[in-house]
XYZ file of C-alpha atoms in Angstrom:
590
model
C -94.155 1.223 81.116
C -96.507 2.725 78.422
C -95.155 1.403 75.226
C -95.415 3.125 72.069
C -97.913 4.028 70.491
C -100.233 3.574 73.391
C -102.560 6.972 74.110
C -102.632 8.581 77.808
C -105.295 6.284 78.781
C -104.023 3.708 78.267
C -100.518 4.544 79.905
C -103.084 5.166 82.921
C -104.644 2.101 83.081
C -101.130 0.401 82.799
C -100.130 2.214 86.377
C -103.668 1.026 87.625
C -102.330 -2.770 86.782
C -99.151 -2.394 87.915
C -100.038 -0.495 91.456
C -102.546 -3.466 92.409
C -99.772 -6.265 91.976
C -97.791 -4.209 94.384
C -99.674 -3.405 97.441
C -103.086 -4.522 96.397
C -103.542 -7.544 95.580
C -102.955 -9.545 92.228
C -105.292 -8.851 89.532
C -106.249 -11.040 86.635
C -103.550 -11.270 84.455
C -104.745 -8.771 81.968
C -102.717 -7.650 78.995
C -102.511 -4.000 76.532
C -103.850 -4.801 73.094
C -101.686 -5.001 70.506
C -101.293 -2.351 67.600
C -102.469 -3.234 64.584
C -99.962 -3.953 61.998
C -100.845 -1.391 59.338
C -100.581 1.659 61.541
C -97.156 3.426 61.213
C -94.716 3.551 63.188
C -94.851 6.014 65.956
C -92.616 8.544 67.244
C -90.441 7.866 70.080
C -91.730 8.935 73.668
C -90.881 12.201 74.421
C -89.413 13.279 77.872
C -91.691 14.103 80.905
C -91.227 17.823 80.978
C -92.133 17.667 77.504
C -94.979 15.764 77.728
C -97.042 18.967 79.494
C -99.991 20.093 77.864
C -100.063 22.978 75.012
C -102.720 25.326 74.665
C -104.623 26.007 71.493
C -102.391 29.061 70.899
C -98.927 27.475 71.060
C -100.177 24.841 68.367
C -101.299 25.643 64.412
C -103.845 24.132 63.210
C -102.100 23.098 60.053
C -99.910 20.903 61.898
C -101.238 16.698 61.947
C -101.810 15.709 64.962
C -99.750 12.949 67.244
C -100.011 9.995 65.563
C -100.885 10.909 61.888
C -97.620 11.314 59.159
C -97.579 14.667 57.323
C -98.912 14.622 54.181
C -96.205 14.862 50.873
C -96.603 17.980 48.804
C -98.291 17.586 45.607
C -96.307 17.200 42.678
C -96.672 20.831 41.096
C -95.602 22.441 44.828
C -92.283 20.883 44.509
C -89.435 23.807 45.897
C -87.097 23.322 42.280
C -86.261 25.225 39.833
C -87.894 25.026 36.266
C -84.547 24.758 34.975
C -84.124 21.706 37.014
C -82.548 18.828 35.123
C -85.539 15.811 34.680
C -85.505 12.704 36.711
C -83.329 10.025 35.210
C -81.132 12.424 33.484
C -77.199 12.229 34.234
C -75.821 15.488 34.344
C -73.143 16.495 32.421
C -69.677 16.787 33.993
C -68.676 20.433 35.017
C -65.967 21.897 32.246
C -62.725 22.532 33.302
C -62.895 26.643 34.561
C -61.252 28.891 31.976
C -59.857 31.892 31.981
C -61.315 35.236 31.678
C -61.290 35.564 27.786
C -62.885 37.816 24.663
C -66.648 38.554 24.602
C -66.420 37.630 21.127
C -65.028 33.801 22.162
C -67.095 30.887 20.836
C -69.408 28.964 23.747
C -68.200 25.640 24.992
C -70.860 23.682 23.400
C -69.806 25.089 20.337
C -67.412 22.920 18.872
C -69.314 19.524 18.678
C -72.011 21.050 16.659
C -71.434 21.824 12.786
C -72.214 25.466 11.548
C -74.509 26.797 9.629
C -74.307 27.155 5.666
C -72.852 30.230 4.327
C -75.144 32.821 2.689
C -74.001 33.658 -0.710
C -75.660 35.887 -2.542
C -77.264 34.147 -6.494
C -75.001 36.985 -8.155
C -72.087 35.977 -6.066
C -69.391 38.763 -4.241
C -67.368 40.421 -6.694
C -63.719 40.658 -5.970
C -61.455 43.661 -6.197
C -58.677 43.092 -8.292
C -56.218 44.897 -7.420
C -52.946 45.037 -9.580
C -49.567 45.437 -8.021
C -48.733 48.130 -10.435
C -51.226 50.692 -9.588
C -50.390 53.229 -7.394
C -50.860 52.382 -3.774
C -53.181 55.804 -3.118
C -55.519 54.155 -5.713
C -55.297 50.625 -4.034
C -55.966 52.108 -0.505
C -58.656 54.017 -1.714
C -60.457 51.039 -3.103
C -59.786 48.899 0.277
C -61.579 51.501 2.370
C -64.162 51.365 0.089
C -64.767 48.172 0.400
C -66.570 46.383 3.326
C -64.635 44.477 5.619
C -65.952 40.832 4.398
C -65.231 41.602 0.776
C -61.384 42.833 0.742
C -59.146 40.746 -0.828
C -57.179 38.711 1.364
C -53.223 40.084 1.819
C -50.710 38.284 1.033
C -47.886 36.459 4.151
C -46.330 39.677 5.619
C -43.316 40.867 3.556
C -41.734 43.632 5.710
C -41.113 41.790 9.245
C -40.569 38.202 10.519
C -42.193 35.131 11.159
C -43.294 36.538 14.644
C -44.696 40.038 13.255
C -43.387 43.274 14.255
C -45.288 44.718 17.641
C -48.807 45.806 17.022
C -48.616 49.207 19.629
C -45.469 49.810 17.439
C -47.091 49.836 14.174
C -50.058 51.795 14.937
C -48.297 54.229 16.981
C -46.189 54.916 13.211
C -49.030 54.756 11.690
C -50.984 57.445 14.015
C -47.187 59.191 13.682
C -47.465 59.831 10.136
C -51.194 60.208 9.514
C -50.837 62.830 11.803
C -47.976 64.877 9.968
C -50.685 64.548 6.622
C -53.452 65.958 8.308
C -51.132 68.887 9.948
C -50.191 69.612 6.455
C -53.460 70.088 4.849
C -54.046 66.447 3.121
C -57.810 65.497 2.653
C -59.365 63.082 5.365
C -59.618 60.257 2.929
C -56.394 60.254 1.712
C -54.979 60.604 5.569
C -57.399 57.084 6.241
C -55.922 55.871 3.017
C -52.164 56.349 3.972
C -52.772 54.561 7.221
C -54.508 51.601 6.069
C -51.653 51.303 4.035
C -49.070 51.094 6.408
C -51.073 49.122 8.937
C -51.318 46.634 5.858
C -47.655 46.447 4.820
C -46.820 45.589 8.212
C -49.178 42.358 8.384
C -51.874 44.269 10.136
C -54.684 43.741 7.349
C -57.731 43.866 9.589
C -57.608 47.427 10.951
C -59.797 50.453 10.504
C -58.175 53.926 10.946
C -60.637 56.915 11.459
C -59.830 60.535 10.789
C -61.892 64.053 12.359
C -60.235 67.104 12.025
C -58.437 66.815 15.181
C -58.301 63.098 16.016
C -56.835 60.437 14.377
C -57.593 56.418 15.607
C -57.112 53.296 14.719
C -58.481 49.501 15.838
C -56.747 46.521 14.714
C -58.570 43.025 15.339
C -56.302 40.017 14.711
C -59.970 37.828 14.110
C -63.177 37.820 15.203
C -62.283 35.775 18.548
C -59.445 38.403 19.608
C -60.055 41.608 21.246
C -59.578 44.620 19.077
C -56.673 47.100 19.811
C -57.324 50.825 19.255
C -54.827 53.782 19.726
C -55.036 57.536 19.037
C -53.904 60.655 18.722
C -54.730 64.117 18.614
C -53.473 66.729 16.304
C -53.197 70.334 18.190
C -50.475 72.310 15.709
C -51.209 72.782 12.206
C -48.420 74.182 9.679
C -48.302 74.094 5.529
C -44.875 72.560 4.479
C -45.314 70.743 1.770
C -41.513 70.089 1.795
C -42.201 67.678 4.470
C -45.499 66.269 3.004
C -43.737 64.971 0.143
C -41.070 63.360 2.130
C -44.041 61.790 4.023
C -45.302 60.641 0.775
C -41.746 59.078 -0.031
C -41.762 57.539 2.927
C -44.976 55.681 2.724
C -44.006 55.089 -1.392
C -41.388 52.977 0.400
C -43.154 51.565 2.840
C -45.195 50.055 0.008
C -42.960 49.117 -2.447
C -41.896 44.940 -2.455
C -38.630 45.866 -3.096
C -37.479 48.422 -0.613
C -37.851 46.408 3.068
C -38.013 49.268 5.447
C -38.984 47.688 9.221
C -40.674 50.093 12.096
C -37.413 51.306 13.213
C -36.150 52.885 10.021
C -39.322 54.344 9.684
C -39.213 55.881 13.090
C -35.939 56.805 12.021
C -36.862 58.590 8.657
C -39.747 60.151 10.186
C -37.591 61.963 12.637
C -35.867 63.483 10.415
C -38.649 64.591 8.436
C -39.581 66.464 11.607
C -35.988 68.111 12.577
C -35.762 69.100 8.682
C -35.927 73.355 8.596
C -38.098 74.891 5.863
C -36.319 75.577 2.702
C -37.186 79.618 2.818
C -36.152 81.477 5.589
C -38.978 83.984 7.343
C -37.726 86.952 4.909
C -38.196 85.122 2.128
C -41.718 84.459 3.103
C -42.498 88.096 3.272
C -41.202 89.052 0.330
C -43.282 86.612 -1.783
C -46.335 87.851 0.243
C -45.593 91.101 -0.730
C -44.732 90.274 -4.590
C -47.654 88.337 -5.075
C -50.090 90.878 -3.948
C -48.104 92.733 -6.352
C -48.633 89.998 -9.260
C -52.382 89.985 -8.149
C -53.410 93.898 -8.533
C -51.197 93.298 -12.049
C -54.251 90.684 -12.559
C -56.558 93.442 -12.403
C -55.496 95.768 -13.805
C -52.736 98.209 -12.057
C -49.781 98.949 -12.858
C -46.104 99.425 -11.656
C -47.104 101.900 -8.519
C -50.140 99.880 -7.696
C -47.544 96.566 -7.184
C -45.498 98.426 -5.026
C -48.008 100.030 -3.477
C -49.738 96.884 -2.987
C -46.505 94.655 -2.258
C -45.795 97.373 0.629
C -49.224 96.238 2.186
C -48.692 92.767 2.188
C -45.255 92.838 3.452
C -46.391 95.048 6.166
C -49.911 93.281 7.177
C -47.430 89.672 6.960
C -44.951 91.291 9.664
C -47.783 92.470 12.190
C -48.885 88.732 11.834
C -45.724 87.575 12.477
C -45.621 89.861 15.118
C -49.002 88.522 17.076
C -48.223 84.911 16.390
C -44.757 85.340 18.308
C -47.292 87.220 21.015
C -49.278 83.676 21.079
C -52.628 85.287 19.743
C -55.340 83.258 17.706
C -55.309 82.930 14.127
C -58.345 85.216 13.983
C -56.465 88.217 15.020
C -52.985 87.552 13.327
C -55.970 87.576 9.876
C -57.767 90.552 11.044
C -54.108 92.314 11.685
C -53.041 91.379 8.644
C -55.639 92.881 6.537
C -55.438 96.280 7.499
C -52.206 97.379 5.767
C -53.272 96.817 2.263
C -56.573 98.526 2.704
C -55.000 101.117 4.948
C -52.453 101.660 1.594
C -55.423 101.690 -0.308
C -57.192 104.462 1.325
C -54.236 106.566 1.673
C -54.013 106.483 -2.449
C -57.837 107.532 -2.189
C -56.974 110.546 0.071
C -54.038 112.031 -2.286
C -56.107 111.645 -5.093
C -53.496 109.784 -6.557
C -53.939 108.257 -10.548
C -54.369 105.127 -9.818
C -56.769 102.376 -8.588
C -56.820 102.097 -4.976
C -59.087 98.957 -5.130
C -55.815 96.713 -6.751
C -54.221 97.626 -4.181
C -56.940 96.318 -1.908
C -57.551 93.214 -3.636
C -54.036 92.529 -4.156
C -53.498 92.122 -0.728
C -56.664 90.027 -0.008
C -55.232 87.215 -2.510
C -52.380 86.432 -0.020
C -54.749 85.994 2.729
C -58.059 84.084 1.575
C -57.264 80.793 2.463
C -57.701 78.569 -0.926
C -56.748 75.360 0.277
C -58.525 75.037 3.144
C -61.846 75.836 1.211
C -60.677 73.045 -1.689
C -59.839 70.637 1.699
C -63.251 71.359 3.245
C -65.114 70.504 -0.056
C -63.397 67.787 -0.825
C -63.744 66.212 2.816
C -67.538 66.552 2.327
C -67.665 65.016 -1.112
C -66.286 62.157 -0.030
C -68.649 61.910 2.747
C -66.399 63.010 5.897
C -69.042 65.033 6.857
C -67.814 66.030 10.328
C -64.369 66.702 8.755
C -65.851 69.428 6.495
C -67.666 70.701 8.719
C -64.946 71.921 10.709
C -62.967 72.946 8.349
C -65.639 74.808 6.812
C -65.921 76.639 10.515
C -62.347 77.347 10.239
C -62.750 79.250 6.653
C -65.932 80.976 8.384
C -63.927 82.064 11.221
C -60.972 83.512 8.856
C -62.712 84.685 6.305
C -64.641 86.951 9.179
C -61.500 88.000 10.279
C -60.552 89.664 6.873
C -63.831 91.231 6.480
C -63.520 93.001 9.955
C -59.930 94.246 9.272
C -60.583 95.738 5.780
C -64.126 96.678 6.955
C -62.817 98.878 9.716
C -60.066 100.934 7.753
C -62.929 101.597 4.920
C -65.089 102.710 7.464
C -63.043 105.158 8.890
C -61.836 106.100 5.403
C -65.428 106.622 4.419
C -65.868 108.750 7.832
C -62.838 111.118 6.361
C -64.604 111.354 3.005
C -62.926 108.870 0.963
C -64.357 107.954 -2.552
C -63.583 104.084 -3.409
C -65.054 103.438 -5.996
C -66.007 99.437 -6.073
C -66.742 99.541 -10.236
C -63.062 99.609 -11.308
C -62.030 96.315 -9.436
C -64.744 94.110 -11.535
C -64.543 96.019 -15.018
C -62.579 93.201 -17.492
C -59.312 94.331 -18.447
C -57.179 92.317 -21.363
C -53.923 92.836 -21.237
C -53.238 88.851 -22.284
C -49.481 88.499 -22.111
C -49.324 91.149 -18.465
C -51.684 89.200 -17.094
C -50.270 85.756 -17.918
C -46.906 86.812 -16.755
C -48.529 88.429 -13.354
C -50.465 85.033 -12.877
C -47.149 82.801 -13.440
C -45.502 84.835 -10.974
C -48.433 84.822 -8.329
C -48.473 80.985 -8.638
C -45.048 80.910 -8.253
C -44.751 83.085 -5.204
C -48.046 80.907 -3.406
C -46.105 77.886 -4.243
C -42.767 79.907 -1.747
C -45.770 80.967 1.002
C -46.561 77.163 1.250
C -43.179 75.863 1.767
C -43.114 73.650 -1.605
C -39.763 72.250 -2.700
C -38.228 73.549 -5.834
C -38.332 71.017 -8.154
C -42.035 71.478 -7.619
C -42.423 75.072 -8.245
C -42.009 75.138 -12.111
C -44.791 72.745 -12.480
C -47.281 74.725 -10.192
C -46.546 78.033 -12.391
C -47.356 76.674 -15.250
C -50.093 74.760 -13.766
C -51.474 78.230 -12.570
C -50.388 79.790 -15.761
C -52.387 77.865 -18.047
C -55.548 78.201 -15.285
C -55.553 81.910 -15.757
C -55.431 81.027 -19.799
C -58.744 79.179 -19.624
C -60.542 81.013 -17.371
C -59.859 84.338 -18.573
C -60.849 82.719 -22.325
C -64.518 82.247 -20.920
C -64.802 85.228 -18.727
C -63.527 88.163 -19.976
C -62.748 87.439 -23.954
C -66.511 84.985 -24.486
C -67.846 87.082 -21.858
C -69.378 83.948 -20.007
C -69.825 83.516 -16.360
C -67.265 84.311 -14.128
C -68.398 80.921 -11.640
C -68.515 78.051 -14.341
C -64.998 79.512 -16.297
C -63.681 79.591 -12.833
C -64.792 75.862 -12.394
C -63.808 74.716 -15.485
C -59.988 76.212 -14.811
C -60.226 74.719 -11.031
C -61.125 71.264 -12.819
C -58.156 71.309 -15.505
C -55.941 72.398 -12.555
C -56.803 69.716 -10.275
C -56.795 67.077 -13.641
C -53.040 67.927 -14.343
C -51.357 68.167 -10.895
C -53.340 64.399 -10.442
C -50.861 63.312 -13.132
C -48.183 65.306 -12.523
C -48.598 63.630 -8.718
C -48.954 60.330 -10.288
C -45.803 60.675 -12.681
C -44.011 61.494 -9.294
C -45.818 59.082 -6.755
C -46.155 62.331 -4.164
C -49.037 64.088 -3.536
C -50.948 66.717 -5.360
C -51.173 69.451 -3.288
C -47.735 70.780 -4.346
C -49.153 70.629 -7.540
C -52.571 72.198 -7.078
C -53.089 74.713 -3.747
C -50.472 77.052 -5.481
C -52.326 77.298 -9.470
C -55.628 77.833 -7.964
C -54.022 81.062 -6.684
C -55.490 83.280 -10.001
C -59.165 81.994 -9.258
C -59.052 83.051 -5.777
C -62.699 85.330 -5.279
C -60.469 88.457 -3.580
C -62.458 91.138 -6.201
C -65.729 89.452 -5.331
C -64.603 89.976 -1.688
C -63.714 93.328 -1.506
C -66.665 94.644 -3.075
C -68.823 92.750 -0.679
C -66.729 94.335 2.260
C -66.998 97.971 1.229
C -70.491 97.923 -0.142
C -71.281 96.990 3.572
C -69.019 99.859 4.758
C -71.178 102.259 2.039
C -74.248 101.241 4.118
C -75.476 98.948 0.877
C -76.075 95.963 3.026
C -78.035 93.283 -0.175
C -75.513 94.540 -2.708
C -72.738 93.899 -0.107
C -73.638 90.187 1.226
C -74.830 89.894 -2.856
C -71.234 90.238 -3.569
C -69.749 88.044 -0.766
C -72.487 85.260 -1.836
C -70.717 85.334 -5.267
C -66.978 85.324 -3.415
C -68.861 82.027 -1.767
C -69.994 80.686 -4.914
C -66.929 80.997 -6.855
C -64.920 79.292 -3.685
C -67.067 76.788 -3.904
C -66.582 76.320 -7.707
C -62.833 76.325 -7.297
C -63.147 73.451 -4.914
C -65.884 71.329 -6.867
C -63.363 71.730 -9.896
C -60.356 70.938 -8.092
C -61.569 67.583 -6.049
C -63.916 66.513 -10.249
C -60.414 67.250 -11.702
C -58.921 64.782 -9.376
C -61.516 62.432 -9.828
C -61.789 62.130 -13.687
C -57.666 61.433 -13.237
C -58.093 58.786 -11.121
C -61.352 57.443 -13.068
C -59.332 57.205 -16.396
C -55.999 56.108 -15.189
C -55.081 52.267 -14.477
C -57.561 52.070 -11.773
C -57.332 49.032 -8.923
C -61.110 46.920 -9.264
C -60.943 45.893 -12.845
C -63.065 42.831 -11.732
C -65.465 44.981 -9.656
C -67.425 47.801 -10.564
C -65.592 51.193 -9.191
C -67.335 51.980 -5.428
C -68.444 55.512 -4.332
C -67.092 57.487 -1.578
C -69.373 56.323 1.141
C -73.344 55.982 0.303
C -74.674 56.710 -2.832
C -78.008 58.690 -3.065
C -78.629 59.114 0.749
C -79.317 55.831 1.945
C-alpha cells in the first residue's frame, strides 16, 4: 500500500514490487524512501472514486496545491471588527439586563466615575427671595419668571401626606381651574401663574403649565431621571362672570394659604359648585342695563332725556335680537352685526322726523354696550407680556367683532343715506361740559357694565367710582385743557388700572371686577361711528382716519390699563428683594 505522502509514482512502482514477489519472481529487497522529517504532515488518502483526475476548470488557481499548507492571512486581513477587544484583554462581565427605563437615565458606567465641577458663574446666581407675606399672584409671577435652575427650592409638601396626593389628580385640578380663568377673560400670564401655583402647593414644584387662547397644558417632571407627565385641555365655551372668577380666585387664595389645608377632593368639591352656581342677574336684568347704559353713554355726549330713551330703546332691542340668534346657535359675528342695527336704525328714524335732537347719541350710545373693552385690554396685555400667540388671537377676535359692528351700523346708514337722511357726524365730537351730568351719566354707565359682566355686588360700588373718577381725569385734559383726546384717555386707563390693582390686592381677588367695568367712559364709540358713516358718505380717508383714531385710543386704554397694573405691582411689597425684578419674557428682542 502507498503510504502517505508518497506521489502517484511512487504508489506505481510499489504495485510493480509487490506484483513480481507474487507471480514473478522475488526481486531485490528494495525499500520506498523515507520522508524527510521537516515536511508536514500530509493529508489522509482520499477514496478511489475521489482520487479521479480534475480538469483545469473544476480547480482555481488560487487554491495550493496537494501537498503544500495554505498560507495564514496577513495580519491587517484579519475578518474582526475594529471595535474588537485587544489580545490579552479580559472582557468585562455582561451587566445584569434592565428594564426598559427613561431616555434621560444615567449610563451604567456612570456611577464609578466622579462628575464634573459645577459651573458657577464669578458674580454668583442670585436668589429670589420670596416672602411668605406677599401675595401669591406676585410670588407666581416671579417663579415663572425665573428659569428652572434658579427657583428657590419649595419647602416639604404641606397640603397632602407623606406619599403625595396623585399627580393625574392634581394637574387635572389644575387644568380644571386654569381653564374657568381663561373662559372668564383673565390674562394668559396670570392663568400660567394660577396654575403653577396650585401644581406647587400640592408638592408638584417642577412643572411648567402653558397657556394659548384655546389650550391649556401642563408637564410635571419629578427629576431629571423621570419621565415628564403632561396633560391638557381645551377651552371651547367662553362666558364673562366675574361672580365665578372671584370665587376661583378664593379658591386658589386658599389653596395657598398655610393655614387653610384644603386636599384635591375639596377642591374638586368647591369647584363644582362654582360651576352649578346661577348668575346673580337674571336675563331681564341684563337687558335693561344694556339699554340704560347706552342711555348713560349718549348723556356722555351730550343728549338729553329723549336721546336716553331713545337710545336705551336701541340697546334693549339690538340685546334681544342677540339673544334671539344665540338661542338659534349662530356665531358671535352675527349676534354683533344684529345687534347693532337697532340703535342706528333709532337713530335714523330721529333723522327722518326731523326731530330736535342729536341722532348721533343715539348712535353712539348704543355702540358703547357693544365694543368689546376687555378683550382689547386682554389682547394688549397678553402681548406685553410676551404671549405673543395669545394676543394674537385675541386681537383676531376684536377684528372679527369690531367688523361685525361696522357692517350692521354701516348698512342702516346706507340705506338711510339712500332715503335722504342728513347725519351730521360734527355734533358727536364737538366737547360738551356739563361736569356734574356727565359725572353722574359716567357713574351710572360704569355701574350698569359692571351688571352686563356678571360682577358681584359688593364689587360694583368700587368699579363706579373707579369709572367715575376716570371720566374726572380724562375729561380734565380733553375737553377743559383741551389736550389730546389719546394720551388723557391713557392717562385715565392708567389711574384706572393703578387703583383696581389695590383695590384687588386689599381683597386678594382679581382685578378685572375692578377694572373692565371703569374703562367703560373711555371706550372709542364717537371715534367709531364717525369712521362708519364717513364710509357710508362715500369719504373713504376721513372714514378709516377716524376708525385709526377709535384704534389708537383702544390701544391707549389698554397700554394704560396693563402700566397701571404694573406700577402697582412695582411699588407694592414685591417677592425678589434679593434679586433684581425680571421682565416678562426677553428684554430688547433677544
Amino acid at each position: 500500500m502507498a503510504k502517505p505522502g508518497d506521489g502517484p509514482e511512487e504508489g506505481r512502482e510499489e504495485g510493480r514490487q509487490e506484483g513480481h514477489e507474487d507471480g514473478r519472481g522475488e526481486a531485490p529487497e528494495e525499500r520506498a524512501p523515507e520522508p524527510p522529517e521537516d515536511l508536514p504532515e500530509q493529508p489522509p488518502e482520499q477514496p478511489p472514486e475521489d482520487r479521479k483526475p480534475q480538469s483545469d476548470e473544476a480547480r482555481s488557481a488560487f487554491v495550493p496545491p496537494a501537498g503544500v499548507a495554505p498560507p495564514e492571512p496577513p495580519e491587517e486581513e484579519h475578518p474582526t471588527s475594529e471595535f474588537a477587544l485587544p489580545e490579552g484583554l479580559a472582557q468585562e462581565p455582561e451587566p445584569e439586563q434592565e428594564q426598559e427605563g427613561s431616555a434621560f437615565a444615567p449610563p451604567s458606567t456612570a456611577a464609578g466615575q466622579a462628575p464634573p465641577p459645577a459651573f458657577t458663574p464669578a458674580y454668583g446666581i442670585p436668589l429670589a427671595n420670596l416672602p411668605a407675606d406677599a401675595p401669591w399672584q406676585d410670588r407666581m409671577r416671579t417663579m415663572l419668571r425665573l428659569p428652572l435652575a434658579e427657583r428657590p427650592v419649595p419647602e416639604a409638601p404641606r397640603k397632602a401626606d407623606e406619599a403625595g396626593p396623585p399627580v393625574p389628580r392634581v394637574l387635572d385640578l389644575t387644568l380644571r381651574i386654569g381653564e374657568l380663568l381663561l373662559a372668564g377673560g383673565e390674562g394668559a400670564e396670570d392663568v400660567e401663574a394660577a396654575m403653577f401655583a396650585i401644581c406647587r402647593s400640592y408638592g408638584l414644584d417642577r412643572c411648567e403649565p402653558t397657556v394659548t387662547f384655546t389650550l391649556l397644558s401642563v408637564t410635571y417632571q419629578p427629576s431629571l431621571v423621570d419621565d415628564p407627565v403632561t396633560a391638557n385641555r381645551t377651552v371651547r365655551r367662553r362666558g364673562t362672570d366675574y361672580t365665578r372668577l372671584a370665587a376661583v380666585y378664593l379658591l386658589l387664595a386658599d389653596i395657598n394659604d398655610p393655614a387653610h389645608d384644603v386636599s384635591p377632593e375639596e377642591a374638586y368639591r368647591r369647584l363644582a359648585e362654582i360651576r352649578r352656581n346661577r348668575h346673580p342677574y337674571p336675563g331681564w336684568v341684563l337687558t335693561a342695563a344694556a339699554g340704560v347704559l347706552a342711555g348713560a353713554a349718549s348723556v356722555l355726549l351730550g343728549g338729553g332725556a329723549l336721546v336716553f330713551f331713545v337710545a336705551a330703546l336701541g340697546a334693549m332691542l339690538g340685546d334681544r335680537l342677540a339673544w334671539l340668534c344665540a338661542g338659534r346657535g349662530l356665531p358671535e359675528f352675527y349676534q354683533f352685526l344684529v345687534a347693532a342695527m337697532p340703535p342706528a336704525a333709532m337713530g335714523v328714524a330721529l333723522t327722518l322726523l326731523h326731530a330736535d335732537v342729536s341722532p348721533s347719541a343715539v348712535i353712539t350710545g348704543g355702540l358703547f354696550a357693544l365694543i368689546p373693552g376687555r378683550a382689547v385690554v386682554a389682547a394688549v396685555q397678553d402681548g406685553l407680556t410676551g404671549f405673543y400667540i395669545t394676543a394674537s388671537a385675541r386681537l383676531l377676535e376684536v377684528g372679527y367683532f369690531f367688523v361685525a359692528i361696522v357692517v350692521g351700523v354701516l348698512s342702516v346708514l346706507y340705506l338711510a343715506v339712500q332715503f335722504g337722511a342728513e347725519l351730521n357726524p360734527e355734533g358727536v365730537l364737538r366737547p360738551v361740559e356739563r361736569p356734574v351730568v356727565q359725572i353722574v351719566a359716567s357713574m351710572v354707565l360704569c355701574a350698569t357694565f359692571a351688571i352686563l359682566l356678571q360682577q358681584s355686588r359688593a364689587t360694583v360700588l368700587f368699579a363706579t367710582l373707579n369709572g367715575g373718577v376716570a371720566w374726572v381725569i380724562f375729561a380734565s385734559i380733553a375737553v377743559t385743557a383741551g389736550g389730546s383726546a389719546v394720551m388723557a384717555t391713557a392717562v385715565a386707563a392708567g389711574l384706572v388700572g393703578l387703583f383696581g390693582q389695590l383695590i384687588a390686592r386689599y381683597h386678594h381677588t382679581s382685578s378685572l371686577p375692578y377694572v373692565t367695568a371703569a374703562i367703560g367712559p373711555l371706550l372709542p364709540g364717537s371715534a367709531t361711528y364717525f369712521g362708519v358713516l364717513a364710509i357710508a358718505q362715500n369719504n373713504l380717508d376721513q372714514g378709516f382716519g377716524s376708525l385709526a383714531k377709535a384704534a389708537a385710543l383702544a390701544l391707549a386704554i389698554a397700554i394704560g390699563v396693563n402700566l397701571g397694573g404694573e406700577l402697582a405691582r412695582l411699588f407694592m411689597q414685591a417677592p425678589g428683594a434679593a434679586a433684581a425684578r425680571r421682565a416678562a419674557k426677553r428684554t430688547r428682542g433677544f
